Short mmCIF file of C-alpha atoms in Angstrom, two decimals:
data_model
loop_
_atom_site.label_atom_id
_atom_site.label_comp_id
_atom_site.label_asym_id
_atom_site.label_seq_id
_atom_site.Cartn_x
_atom_site.Cartn_y
_atom_site.Cartn_z
CA MET A 1 19.81 78.70 -33.96
CA GLU A 2 21.31 75.32 -34.84
CA LEU A 3 21.89 73.19 -31.74
CA TRP A 4 24.22 70.61 -33.25
CA PRO A 5 27.27 72.92 -33.57
CA TRP A 6 27.07 73.73 -29.88
CA LEU A 7 26.70 70.07 -28.90
CA THR A 8 29.63 69.15 -31.11
CA ALA A 9 31.76 71.91 -29.60
CA ALA A 10 30.82 70.80 -26.08
CA LEU A 11 31.72 67.20 -26.88
CA LEU A 12 35.06 68.23 -28.38
CA LEU A 13 35.79 70.35 -25.31
CA LEU A 14 34.95 67.43 -23.04
CA LEU A 15 37.25 65.13 -25.02
CA LEU A 16 40.02 67.72 -24.79
CA LEU A 17 39.58 68.01 -21.03
CA VAL A 18 39.72 64.24 -20.67
CA GLN A 19 42.96 64.16 -22.65
CA LEU A 20 44.57 66.96 -20.66
CA SER A 21 43.25 66.56 -17.14
CA ARG A 22 43.87 63.62 -14.80
CA THR A 23 40.87 64.74 -12.73
CA ALA A 24 38.61 64.75 -15.78
CA LYS A 25 39.86 61.31 -16.79
CA PHE A 26 39.24 59.98 -13.29
CA TYR A 27 35.65 61.20 -13.10
CA ALA A 28 34.96 60.12 -16.68
CA LYS A 29 36.09 56.58 -15.87
CA ILE A 30 34.13 56.49 -12.61
CA SER A 31 31.01 57.76 -14.39
CA LEU A 32 31.45 55.13 -17.08
CA TYR A 33 31.87 52.45 -14.42
CA CYS A 34 28.64 53.48 -12.69
CA ALA A 35 26.81 53.64 -16.01
CA LEU A 36 28.10 50.17 -16.88
CA CYS A 37 26.93 48.80 -13.53
CA PHE A 38 23.41 50.13 -14.06
CA SER A 39 23.08 49.16 -17.73
CA VAL A 40 24.64 45.72 -17.32
CA SER A 41 22.43 45.11 -14.27
CA LEU A 42 19.36 45.67 -16.44
CA VAL A 43 20.55 43.28 -19.14
CA ALA A 44 21.74 40.67 -16.64
CA ALA A 45 18.44 40.88 -14.74
CA ALA A 46 16.52 40.13 -17.92
CA VAL A 47 18.77 37.14 -18.65
CA CYS A 48 18.44 35.86 -15.07
CA LEU A 49 14.64 36.10 -15.19
CA LEU A 50 14.49 34.34 -18.54
CA ARG A 51 16.91 31.62 -17.43
CA HIS A 52 15.83 30.92 -13.86
CA GLY A 53 12.60 32.83 -13.37
CA GLY A 54 13.51 34.63 -10.13
CA ARG A 55 15.82 34.84 -7.12
CA THR A 56 18.42 32.04 -6.93
CA VAL A 57 22.13 31.66 -6.25
CA GLU A 58 22.45 30.12 -9.73
CA ASN A 59 22.06 33.63 -11.15
CA MET A 60 25.46 34.61 -9.74
CA SER A 61 27.24 32.76 -12.57
CA ILE A 62 25.35 34.94 -15.08
CA ILE A 63 26.13 38.12 -13.17
CA SER A 64 29.82 37.27 -12.84
CA TRP A 65 30.08 36.57 -16.58
CA PHE A 66 28.90 40.10 -17.36
CA VAL A 67 31.05 41.83 -14.72
CA ARG A 68 34.24 39.98 -15.69
CA SER A 69 34.15 41.79 -19.04
CA PHE A 70 34.70 45.16 -17.28
CA LYS A 71 38.41 44.49 -16.80
CA TYR A 72 39.09 44.58 -20.53
CA LEU A 73 37.62 48.07 -20.84
CA TYR A 74 39.76 49.37 -17.97
CA GLY A 75 42.96 47.52 -18.80
CA LEU A 76 42.99 45.59 -15.54
CA ARG A 77 44.61 42.20 -15.07
CA PHE A 78 44.14 39.76 -12.20
CA ASP A 79 47.03 37.57 -11.09
CA VAL A 80 45.37 34.90 -8.94
CA LYS A 81 47.14 32.41 -6.68
CA GLY A 82 45.36 29.56 -4.90
CA HIS A 83 42.03 29.81 -6.74
CA ARG A 84 41.58 26.03 -6.44
CA LYS A 85 41.02 26.45 -2.68
CA LEU A 86 37.68 28.14 -3.41
CA THR A 87 36.35 25.23 -5.45
CA VAL A 88 35.72 22.94 -2.46
CA ASP A 89 32.24 21.45 -2.61
CA ARG A 90 31.11 22.40 0.88
CA PRO A 91 29.77 25.44 2.73
CA CYS A 92 32.28 28.02 3.94
CA VAL A 93 32.64 31.69 4.81
CA ILE A 94 34.92 33.65 2.49
CA VAL A 95 36.39 36.90 3.84
CA SER A 96 38.32 39.50 1.87
CA ASN A 97 39.65 43.03 2.20
CA HIS A 98 37.46 45.89 0.94
CA GLN A 99 39.09 48.84 -0.85
CA SER A 100 36.77 50.58 -3.32
CA ILE A 101 33.81 50.32 -5.66
CA LEU A 102 36.12 48.37 -7.98
CA ASP A 103 36.07 45.43 -5.54
CA MET A 104 33.08 44.02 -7.38
CA MET A 105 35.30 43.23 -10.37
CA GLY A 106 37.75 41.39 -8.14
CA LEU A 107 35.00 39.46 -6.42
CA MET A 108 33.37 38.35 -9.68
CA GLU A 109 36.74 37.40 -11.17
CA ILE A 110 37.16 34.48 -8.76
CA LEU A 111 33.59 33.93 -7.50
CA PRO A 112 33.10 30.20 -6.89
CA GLN A 113 29.94 28.27 -7.66
CA ARG A 114 27.00 28.63 -5.23
CA CYS A 115 28.45 31.69 -3.54
CA VAL A 116 26.41 34.67 -2.34
CA GLN A 117 27.32 37.89 -0.56
CA ILE A 118 26.09 39.72 2.49
CA ALA A 119 25.49 43.41 1.79
CA LYS A 120 24.06 46.45 3.52
CA ARG A 121 20.33 46.88 3.03
CA GLU A 122 20.69 50.31 1.37
CA LEU A 123 22.05 48.66 -1.79
CA LEU A 124 18.71 46.92 -2.33
CA PHE A 125 17.21 50.30 -3.28
CA MET A 126 19.81 51.22 -5.91
CA GLY A 127 17.54 50.55 -8.88
CA PRO A 128 18.84 47.92 -11.34
CA VAL A 129 21.89 47.21 -9.16
CA GLY A 130 19.68 46.36 -6.19
CA LEU A 131 17.48 44.22 -8.42
CA ILE A 132 20.35 42.15 -9.80
CA MET A 133 21.77 41.67 -6.30
CA TYR A 134 18.38 40.46 -5.12
CA LEU A 135 18.06 38.07 -8.06
CA GLY A 136 21.55 36.74 -7.31
CA GLY A 137 20.49 35.71 -3.81
CA VAL A 138 22.42 38.37 -1.88
CA PHE A 139 21.47 38.59 1.80
CA PHE A 140 20.72 42.16 2.88
CA ILE A 141 21.39 43.35 6.43
CA ASN A 142 20.11 46.45 8.17
CA ARG A 143 23.25 47.46 10.05
CA GLN A 144 21.34 50.09 12.04
CA ARG A 145 19.30 47.38 13.77
CA SER A 146 21.50 44.77 15.40
CA SER A 147 18.56 42.49 16.27
CA THR A 148 17.46 42.35 12.64
CA ALA A 149 21.03 41.76 11.48
CA MET A 150 21.43 38.86 13.93
CA THR A 151 18.19 37.32 12.66
CA VAL A 152 19.44 37.49 9.07
CA MET A 153 22.79 35.99 10.07
CA ALA A 154 21.02 33.12 11.82
CA GLU A 155 19.00 32.46 8.66
CA VAL A 156 22.17 32.59 6.56
CA GLY A 157 23.83 30.04 8.84
CA GLN A 158 20.95 27.60 8.42
CA ARG A 159 20.74 28.03 4.66
CA MET A 160 24.48 27.63 4.23
CA THR A 161 24.41 24.08 5.48
CA GLN A 162 21.01 23.17 4.02
CA GLU A 163 21.73 24.50 0.52
CA ASN A 164 25.51 24.03 0.38
CA LEU A 165 26.22 27.75 0.05
CA LYS A 166 29.43 29.72 0.29
CA VAL A 167 29.01 33.20 1.79
CA TRP A 168 31.34 36.10 0.90
CA ILE A 169 31.77 38.85 3.51
CA TYR A 170 33.96 41.96 3.85
CA PRO A 171 34.88 41.79 7.57
CA GLU A 172 36.23 45.36 7.66
CA GLY A 173 32.63 46.49 7.21
CA THR A 174 33.44 49.46 4.98
CA ARG A 175 35.71 50.50 2.12
CA ASN A 176 39.24 51.23 3.16
CA SER A 177 42.04 52.59 0.95
CA ASN A 178 44.50 53.71 3.63
CA GLY A 179 47.12 51.10 2.70
CA ASP A 180 46.34 48.76 5.60
CA LEU A 181 43.52 46.57 6.89
CA LEU A 182 40.95 47.93 9.33
CA PRO A 183 40.04 45.92 12.44
CA PHE A 184 37.55 43.16 11.62
CA LYS A 185 33.95 43.04 12.78
CA LYS A 186 32.64 39.84 14.37
CA GLY A 187 29.79 38.97 11.98
CA ALA A 188 31.65 36.72 9.53
CA PHE A 189 33.41 34.81 12.32
CA TYR A 190 30.25 34.42 14.38
CA LEU A 191 28.55 33.00 11.29
CA ALA A 192 31.38 30.52 10.61
CA VAL A 193 31.46 29.30 14.22
CA GLN A 194 27.68 29.10 14.39
CA ALA A 195 27.53 26.98 11.24
CA GLN A 196 30.79 25.12 12.05
CA VAL A 197 32.16 25.82 8.57
CA PRO A 198 35.70 26.86 7.61
CA ILE A 199 36.80 30.41 6.85
CA ILE A 200 38.70 31.02 3.60
CA PRO A 201 40.59 34.35 3.54
CA VAL A 202 41.08 36.08 0.18
CA VAL A 203 43.51 38.99 -0.11
CA TYR A 204 43.69 41.59 -2.90
CA SER A 205 46.78 43.74 -3.30
CA SER A 206 46.52 47.49 -2.86
CA PHE A 207 44.87 49.36 -5.76
CA SER A 208 46.95 52.49 -5.06
CA SER A 209 49.35 51.94 -7.98
CA PHE A 210 46.54 52.48 -10.49
CA TYR A 211 43.53 53.78 -8.53
CA ASN A 212 43.64 56.61 -6.01
CA PRO A 213 40.63 58.92 -5.43
CA ARG A 214 42.75 61.43 -3.53
CA THR A 215 45.18 62.02 -6.39
CA LYS A 216 42.52 61.29 -9.06
CA ARG A 217 44.57 58.47 -10.50
CA PHE A 218 42.79 55.74 -12.47
CA THR A 219 44.94 53.88 -14.98
CA SER A 220 45.43 50.29 -16.09
CA GLY A 221 47.16 47.89 -13.72
CA THR A 222 47.54 44.43 -12.24
CA ILE A 223 45.74 43.24 -9.12
CA LYS A 224 47.39 40.38 -7.26
CA VAL A 225 45.00 38.01 -5.52
CA GLU A 226 45.88 35.24 -3.09
CA VAL A 227 43.49 32.69 -1.61
CA LEU A 228 44.86 31.55 1.75
CA ASP A 229 44.44 28.17 3.39
CA ALA A 230 41.09 27.50 5.03
CA ILE A 231 40.87 28.14 8.78
CA PRO A 232 38.79 25.40 10.44
CA THR A 233 36.13 26.24 13.02
CA SER A 234 35.05 22.72 13.93
CA GLY A 235 34.61 22.51 17.70
CA LEU A 236 35.04 26.26 18.24
CA THR A 237 32.56 28.25 20.31
CA VAL A 238 31.65 31.92 20.65
CA SER A 239 34.41 32.35 23.22
CA ASP A 240 36.98 31.43 20.54
CA ILE A 241 35.87 34.17 18.12
CA PRO A 242 38.35 36.89 19.26
CA GLN A 243 41.30 34.53 18.73
CA LEU A 244 39.86 33.39 15.39
CA MET A 245 39.51 37.02 14.26
CA ASP A 246 43.07 37.79 15.33
CA THR A 247 44.50 34.77 13.50
CA CYS A 248 42.66 35.65 10.30
CA HIS A 249 43.52 39.35 10.48
CA LYS A 250 47.23 38.69 10.99
CA ALA A 251 47.39 36.24 8.08
CA MET A 252 45.52 38.57 5.73
CA ARG A 253 47.46 41.66 6.79
CA THR A 254 50.82 39.98 6.25
CA THR A 255 49.71 38.76 2.82
CA PHE A 256 48.32 42.20 1.92
CA PHE A 257 51.68 43.89 2.56
CA HIS A 258 53.51 41.15 0.70
CA LEU A 259 51.26 41.33 -2.39
CA SER A 260 51.29 45.13 -2.40
CA ASN A 261 55.08 45.40 -1.94
CA THR A 262 54.54 48.01 0.75
CA PRO A 263 56.40 48.35 4.06
CA GLN A 264 54.76 47.55 7.36
CA GLU A 265 54.50 50.04 10.19
CA ASN A 266 57.86 48.98 11.58
CA GLY A 267 59.51 49.89 8.28
CA ALA A 268 60.21 46.33 7.13
CA THR A 269 58.79 45.02 3.92
CA ALA A 270 56.41 42.14 4.54
CA GLY A 271 57.41 38.79 3.16
CA PRO A 272 55.92 35.32 3.29
CA GLY A 273 57.26 34.66 6.77
CA ALA A 274 56.99 38.16 8.21
CA GLN A 275 54.86 39.00 11.21
CA PRO A 276 52.54 42.01 10.96
CA ALA A 277 53.04 45.01 13.18
CA GLN A 278 50.87 45.09 16.29
#
């Protein structure tokens, strides 16, 4: 029996389902995104090894060049405000909200020079993706062992100042698509105070207008991004961390509602001068 007619029929059926079903379209786009991440990681890893020979923060510029091309395939546009604030030539901690697996595109869109991320250790074992993260100088933390995580953070703090690095962290600690910001964890703020470097908040608008796993929506759209003013930590101590976290969270939350054009809990739409709900 000829196999090609059956394969052709299956492909045509799949294409028909994609055209008719939002769910099929959603999973097809997610599958393509994952396939792109793995295949591009392999190519980028080869380029990084040929260019720099191993693990270095300089590889991040190569990685970001590849990832920035994803937005054209998915019809995404980034409207960035305040990008110049990330170009300061000094160490800092960059914090941003964390919504979905698509965050990587947003991160790479505005990634400054000599900037690395802190990621959970499990990602190191994700084949080509883990390899390219390793080559890019990403710091991996075992979140199940607090003592090990603190040791890594101490090392990051030293290397930040010695090597003039910027470190990008998601302070919510996990993906969150509930239309608000989760409470922040202390790690990023402890690191900034320990190294006496400023914190630069970056806020991405809600993805819900074009990406929603619950309703299986994944279309083209515009992501608004705003880089806020740096928050200094010079002279602060560990006892100041709760207030520092609160200040940063309020500023980012207000900006998130404003960029997303969504109402706050009290029913008022957030604006530039609005105060977030408690």
